[in-house]
XYZ file of C-alpha atoms in Angstrom:
402
model
C 89.183 86.762 112.147
C 87.801 87.234 115.618
C 86.579 90.728 116.376
C 89.191 93.251 115.228
C 92.032 90.768 114.852
C 93.307 88.038 112.555
C 93.071 84.715 114.368
C 94.550 82.317 111.829
C 95.946 82.221 108.290
C 96.444 79.111 106.198
C 94.917 76.639 103.731
C 91.258 75.886 104.346
C 91.931 72.279 105.299
C 94.433 73.364 107.975
C 92.444 76.107 109.718
C 89.743 74.956 112.128
C 86.528 76.927 111.525
C 83.873 77.139 114.198
C 80.214 76.465 113.459
C 78.296 79.558 112.415
C 81.371 81.429 111.255
C 80.860 84.053 108.524
C 82.571 83.085 105.280
C 83.757 85.568 102.641
C 84.242 84.023 99.215
C 87.527 85.374 97.837
C 88.043 82.619 95.286
C 90.222 83.918 92.460
C 90.962 87.140 94.346
C 94.145 88.591 95.833
C 94.461 89.784 99.414
C 96.804 92.503 100.671
C 97.244 94.156 104.043
C 95.402 97.451 104.251
C 97.361 100.167 102.458
C 99.090 102.982 104.358
C 99.560 106.508 102.998
C 102.745 107.844 104.577
C 102.300 111.523 103.687
C 99.066 113.489 103.562
C 97.398 116.648 104.792
C 94.244 115.062 106.181
C 90.798 116.583 105.780
C 87.442 115.083 106.795
C 86.127 114.624 103.235
C 89.143 112.481 102.341
C 88.440 109.636 104.749
C 85.810 107.609 102.816
C 87.823 108.145 99.613
C 90.766 106.532 101.316
C 88.715 103.530 102.423
C 87.292 102.984 98.943
C 90.865 102.820 97.627
C 91.905 100.239 100.217
C 93.788 102.657 102.482
C 93.287 101.768 106.144
C 95.909 104.019 107.772
C 97.163 107.533 106.990
C 100.085 109.555 108.315
C 99.024 113.188 108.463
C 101.948 115.589 108.601
C 100.336 119.013 108.750
C 97.076 120.683 109.641
C 95.496 123.191 111.982
C 96.517 121.587 115.219
C 93.326 121.616 117.271
C 91.087 120.513 114.410
C 93.361 117.758 113.104
C 93.894 116.308 116.581
C 90.144 116.339 117.220
C 89.500 114.633 113.876
C 92.108 111.962 114.599
C 90.656 111.290 118.045
C 87.152 110.801 116.633
C 88.398 108.639 113.767
C 90.517 106.421 115.987
C 87.596 105.954 118.410
C 85.442 104.710 115.489
C 83.047 107.665 115.627
C 82.737 107.199 111.846
C 84.329 104.878 109.268
C 87.889 106.037 108.762
C 91.425 104.845 108.261
C 93.517 104.909 111.404
C 95.115 108.364 111.606
C 98.633 109.141 112.822
C 99.026 112.917 113.009
C 101.688 115.547 113.631
C 99.528 118.612 114.130
C 100.995 121.850 112.786
C 104.453 121.607 111.233
C 107.431 123.391 112.792
C 109.253 125.800 110.474
C 111.744 128.625 110.654
C 110.895 132.317 110.731
C 108.905 133.479 108.909
C 107.103 130.141 108.451
C 106.272 129.066 104.899
C 102.647 128.400 105.853
C 100.579 130.684 108.022
C 99.261 127.753 110.091
C 102.769 126.438 110.834
C 104.734 127.315 113.969
C 107.798 129.458 113.276
C 110.790 129.038 115.610
C 113.863 131.291 115.750
C 116.288 129.171 117.748
C 116.954 125.844 119.431
C 115.027 126.760 122.578
C 111.925 127.731 120.620
C 112.206 124.480 118.675
C 112.241 122.483 121.899
C 109.254 124.397 123.232
C 107.317 123.643 120.032
C 107.984 119.927 120.531
C 106.900 120.144 124.184
C 103.626 121.803 123.205
C 102.873 119.127 120.618
C 103.694 116.337 123.022
C 101.232 117.749 125.546
C 98.617 118.078 122.802
C 98.946 114.372 121.982
C 100.552 114.215 118.529
C 101.954 110.965 117.142
C 104.982 112.551 115.479
C 106.710 115.856 114.772
C 106.955 117.422 111.307
C 109.624 119.995 110.429
C 109.783 122.114 107.298
C 112.238 123.702 104.927
C 113.379 126.777 106.906
C 114.660 124.721 109.837
C 118.449 124.995 110.223
C 120.703 122.069 111.198
C 121.108 123.427 114.734
C 117.375 123.809 115.330
C 116.653 120.440 113.727
C 119.116 118.764 116.085
C 117.411 120.379 119.073
C 113.964 119.326 117.835
C 115.062 115.718 117.295
C 116.708 115.600 120.716
C 113.617 116.992 122.455
C 111.284 114.708 120.497
C 113.384 111.713 121.476
C 112.650 112.412 125.147
C 108.939 111.977 124.372
C 109.504 108.997 122.048
C 108.133 111.044 119.144
C 109.561 110.378 115.667
C 110.495 113.369 113.517
C 109.581 113.700 109.839
C 111.559 116.319 107.933
C 111.013 118.150 104.692
C 114.405 119.744 104.296
C 115.646 122.987 102.809
C 118.425 124.519 104.907
C 119.669 121.103 106.074
C 121.055 118.382 103.827
C 119.703 114.836 103.966
C 122.821 113.205 105.420
C 123.017 115.718 108.263
C 119.324 115.237 109.047
C 119.609 111.448 108.992
C 122.644 111.474 111.282
C 120.793 113.733 113.704
C 118.120 111.054 113.949
C 115.073 112.086 111.949
C 112.793 109.108 111.332
C 111.953 110.084 107.759
C 112.896 112.471 104.983
C 110.021 113.638 102.817
C 109.926 114.338 99.069
C 113.640 113.527 98.469
C 114.400 116.875 100.088
C 117.995 117.502 101.115
C 119.361 114.858 98.741
C 120.484 117.306 96.059
C 122.111 119.434 98.756
C 123.992 116.399 100.104
C 125.187 115.299 96.662
C 126.050 118.665 95.124
C 129.499 119.165 96.638
C 128.727 122.851 97.186
C 125.142 123.554 98.222
C 125.561 127.264 98.999
C 123.528 128.294 95.958
C 120.722 125.910 96.895
C 120.645 127.168 100.474
C 120.500 130.749 99.202
C 117.484 129.815 97.078
C 115.771 128.170 100.067
C 116.269 131.355 102.082
C 114.523 133.355 99.354
C 111.327 131.319 99.655
C 109.760 127.883 99.425
C 109.228 127.754 95.676
C 112.601 129.296 94.898
C 114.280 126.596 96.968
C 112.152 123.766 95.616
C 112.748 124.877 92.026
C 116.514 125.232 92.436
C 116.804 121.823 94.089
C 114.638 120.146 91.456
C 116.637 121.598 88.578
C 119.935 120.647 90.210
C 119.197 116.917 89.905
C 120.206 116.939 86.234
C 123.670 118.255 87.165
C 124.387 115.801 89.966
C 126.985 113.131 89.254
C 125.552 109.592 89.363
C 128.413 108.412 91.588
C 127.770 111.243 94.052
C 124.077 110.336 94.197
C 124.929 106.662 94.652
C 127.257 107.531 97.522
C 124.540 109.588 99.233
C 122.006 106.790 98.669
C 124.254 104.203 100.300
C 125.182 106.444 103.226
C 121.534 107.342 103.834
C 120.506 103.689 103.730
C 123.147 102.885 106.349
C 121.558 105.346 108.811
C 118.194 103.542 108.738
C 116.274 106.694 107.809
C 113.038 106.097 105.896
C 112.574 107.930 102.597
C 109.078 109.030 101.607
C 109.986 110.138 98.068
C 106.562 111.388 96.942
C 107.378 110.754 93.295
C 103.853 111.754 92.318
C 104.638 115.284 93.497
C 107.833 115.486 91.464
C 106.076 113.953 88.479
C 102.992 116.182 88.572
C 104.952 119.399 89.036
C 107.264 118.476 86.164
C 104.238 118.142 83.876
C 101.991 120.890 85.194
C 102.134 122.541 81.778
C 100.113 119.570 80.475
C 96.349 120.125 81.073
C 95.691 116.385 81.238
C 97.669 116.141 84.495
C 95.044 118.126 86.374
C 92.122 116.724 84.394
C 93.000 113.147 85.344
C 94.148 113.671 88.942
C 91.487 112.320 91.269
C 88.730 112.833 88.728
C 86.645 110.017 90.221
C 87.327 110.592 93.901
C 87.883 114.301 94.555
C 84.835 116.541 95.063
C 84.221 119.106 92.345
C 84.347 121.853 94.971
C 87.924 120.852 95.800
C 89.047 120.356 92.209
C 87.659 123.785 91.303
C 90.363 125.319 93.496
C 93.181 123.534 91.685
C 94.811 126.210 89.540
C 97.984 125.126 87.712
C 98.385 128.536 86.081
C 98.391 130.255 89.469
C 100.962 127.833 90.874
C 103.134 128.161 87.772
C 103.107 131.939 88.169
C 103.717 131.861 91.927
C 106.638 129.465 91.528
C 108.077 131.348 88.550
C 108.160 128.243 86.389
C 108.831 128.453 82.669
C 108.930 125.918 79.855
C 112.643 125.515 80.577
C 111.817 124.509 84.144
C 109.323 121.867 83.024
C 111.817 120.389 80.553
C 114.548 120.255 83.192
C 112.232 118.851 85.866
C 111.151 116.044 83.541
C 114.803 115.184 82.894
C 115.415 115.219 86.651
C 112.913 112.411 87.129
C 115.337 109.789 85.804
C 118.052 110.939 88.221
C 115.544 110.691 91.068
C 114.518 107.206 89.973
C 118.146 106.084 89.717
C 118.820 107.444 93.199
C 115.877 105.456 94.598
C 117.109 102.281 92.904
C 120.530 102.780 94.504
C 118.934 103.482 97.894
C 116.775 100.350 97.702
C 119.709 98.228 96.513
C 121.658 99.379 99.574
C 118.862 98.163 101.844
C 117.178 101.543 102.287
C 113.591 101.714 103.527
C 111.041 103.424 101.266
C 107.484 104.297 102.291
C 104.790 105.445 99.872
C 103.216 108.859 100.456
C 100.766 110.595 98.137
C 100.731 114.252 99.289
C 96.928 114.051 99.295
C 95.219 117.117 100.652
C 97.471 119.388 98.617
C 96.303 120.672 95.237
C 96.483 118.125 92.380
C 96.839 115.061 94.655
C 93.867 112.790 95.343
C 93.081 110.911 98.528
C 93.260 107.169 97.911
C 93.785 107.217 94.162
C 96.942 109.248 94.705
C 98.534 106.465 96.740
C 97.996 104.033 93.864
C 99.696 106.533 91.559
C 102.647 106.675 93.955
C 102.870 102.876 94.089
C 102.915 102.760 90.283
C 105.651 105.403 90.101
C 107.769 103.493 92.617
C 107.478 100.431 90.394
C 108.340 102.516 87.331
C 111.412 103.791 89.203
C 112.693 100.229 89.468
C 111.152 98.675 92.564
C 109.595 95.268 92.007
C 105.794 95.040 92.348
C 106.340 93.312 95.686
C 108.703 96.057 96.910
C 106.349 98.806 95.756
C 103.476 97.127 97.601
C 105.529 96.755 100.784
C 106.320 100.488 100.568
C 102.573 101.092 100.962
C 102.014 98.453 103.664
C 104.746 97.075 105.902
C 107.149 99.979 105.515
C 104.383 102.466 106.256
C 103.556 100.571 109.442
C 107.214 100.559 110.403
C 107.357 104.307 109.835
C 104.458 105.078 112.184
C 105.664 102.547 114.741
C 102.545 100.369 114.538
C 103.539 96.705 114.479
C 99.894 95.580 114.593
C 99.212 96.704 110.996
C 100.937 96.491 107.622
C 101.251 92.711 107.396
C 98.925 89.713 107.550
C 99.577 87.410 110.503
C 97.705 86.003 113.496
C 97.267 88.650 116.167
C 97.497 91.570 113.738
C 94.621 94.008 113.261
C 92.277 92.691 110.559
C 92.854 95.405 107.948
C 92.693 93.714 104.550
C 92.151 94.654 100.920
C 90.524 92.189 98.521
C 91.573 92.797 94.905
C 89.982 91.505 91.724
C 93.329 91.194 89.918
C 96.915 90.209 90.699
C 99.101 93.204 91.660
C 102.311 91.222 91.221
C 101.617 90.668 87.527
C 100.667 94.323 86.993
C 101.147 96.884 89.757
C 98.181 98.875 88.440
C 95.979 96.093 89.780
C 96.295 97.521 93.298
C 93.464 99.762 92.085
C 91.099 96.794 91.595
C 89.722 97.022 95.142
C 86.441 95.113 95.528
C 86.069 95.298 99.283
C 88.072 96.067 102.361
C 88.041 94.671 105.856
C 88.542 97.494 108.338
C 89.354 96.373 111.866
C 87.351 93.212 111.250
C 84.369 94.869 109.531
C 83.684 93.912 105.907
C 83.046 96.969 103.702
C 82.287 96.624 99.955
C 83.744 99.565 98.041
C 80.423 100.223 96.285
C 78.754 100.918 99.623
C 81.597 103.232 100.657
C 81.290 105.255 97.440
C 77.528 105.484 97.887
C 78.137 107.408 101.127
C 79.978 110.300 99.424
């Protein structure tokens, strides 16, 4: 490495080393590119937790716009140790917006104006949410294209194939897939109009009724569009098992502050969403259909990026990305494919060709592991130190700063 960049890679007897160079002994270790979390709601306290877990870049898809843009500017100027942040500011939703800090738009013109405002503010991408109709989504994508801003979409009133054909860069949380594969999605759209949790619940339960051939067809057609899927399997998995106390007890127990974990209330969410034991049973059955869909998508050449949903209740910064990587492998991706979902594919998603892989000229973001992740994907957690933009950082020293 020289400064922030990788200068050469190769066997020791083939790389010329200058006198006085600093050597890092990684004998018997494994080296990966810095990990990339493709879906998070970034908060300041999360940043050192990410670094300790080997995450050197994060895609933030929602937040209070002024504060998240200010945080990203400071982080990316190295005001403090932080992953590189790629942020969308406040999400764009329909009316009324699902979240109070989102921007609600009533029509195509308002959607375009929301994109214009974000472009002027300096966002890296646009995020749309579940109440956005196909017409408004098309207008948002068209306007964003004029500013070279990619659009991430969590869908509700638009199916995944329509969104992909309109040109969204990514589809989050497998949203819109059930609607595309159902044959008649009118009932699902009606549920989405009732509210966020009604729509999410109806879509999740519908997976068990979807025909495998219909899902395979949607997977292949989506892959052909080039859209990136950020499936967020950890979200589907956690919500399907929220009736199990150990889910919350184990989530981020070593990396999430007690003050944050104290606000995690599975009983309150279960009540708000109207979930029953029947829902949890059905949602757990749906997981296999979701996994099969991802296998079909990957087999068709589809691009998958790993996103943890950190910053939302029950999902930990850093540790949560390792959980997502493990669930991608459990779904049928090879350890190598699951790792690429959290490195190269994440870089491709944010449009940053200087990160995500190890090659001369790339930014020197590296993770040094104690154990081989290709023999056991859980070994991505064995982070001993990271190299962040050329600076060596042992994980013990990062944790000591919490």
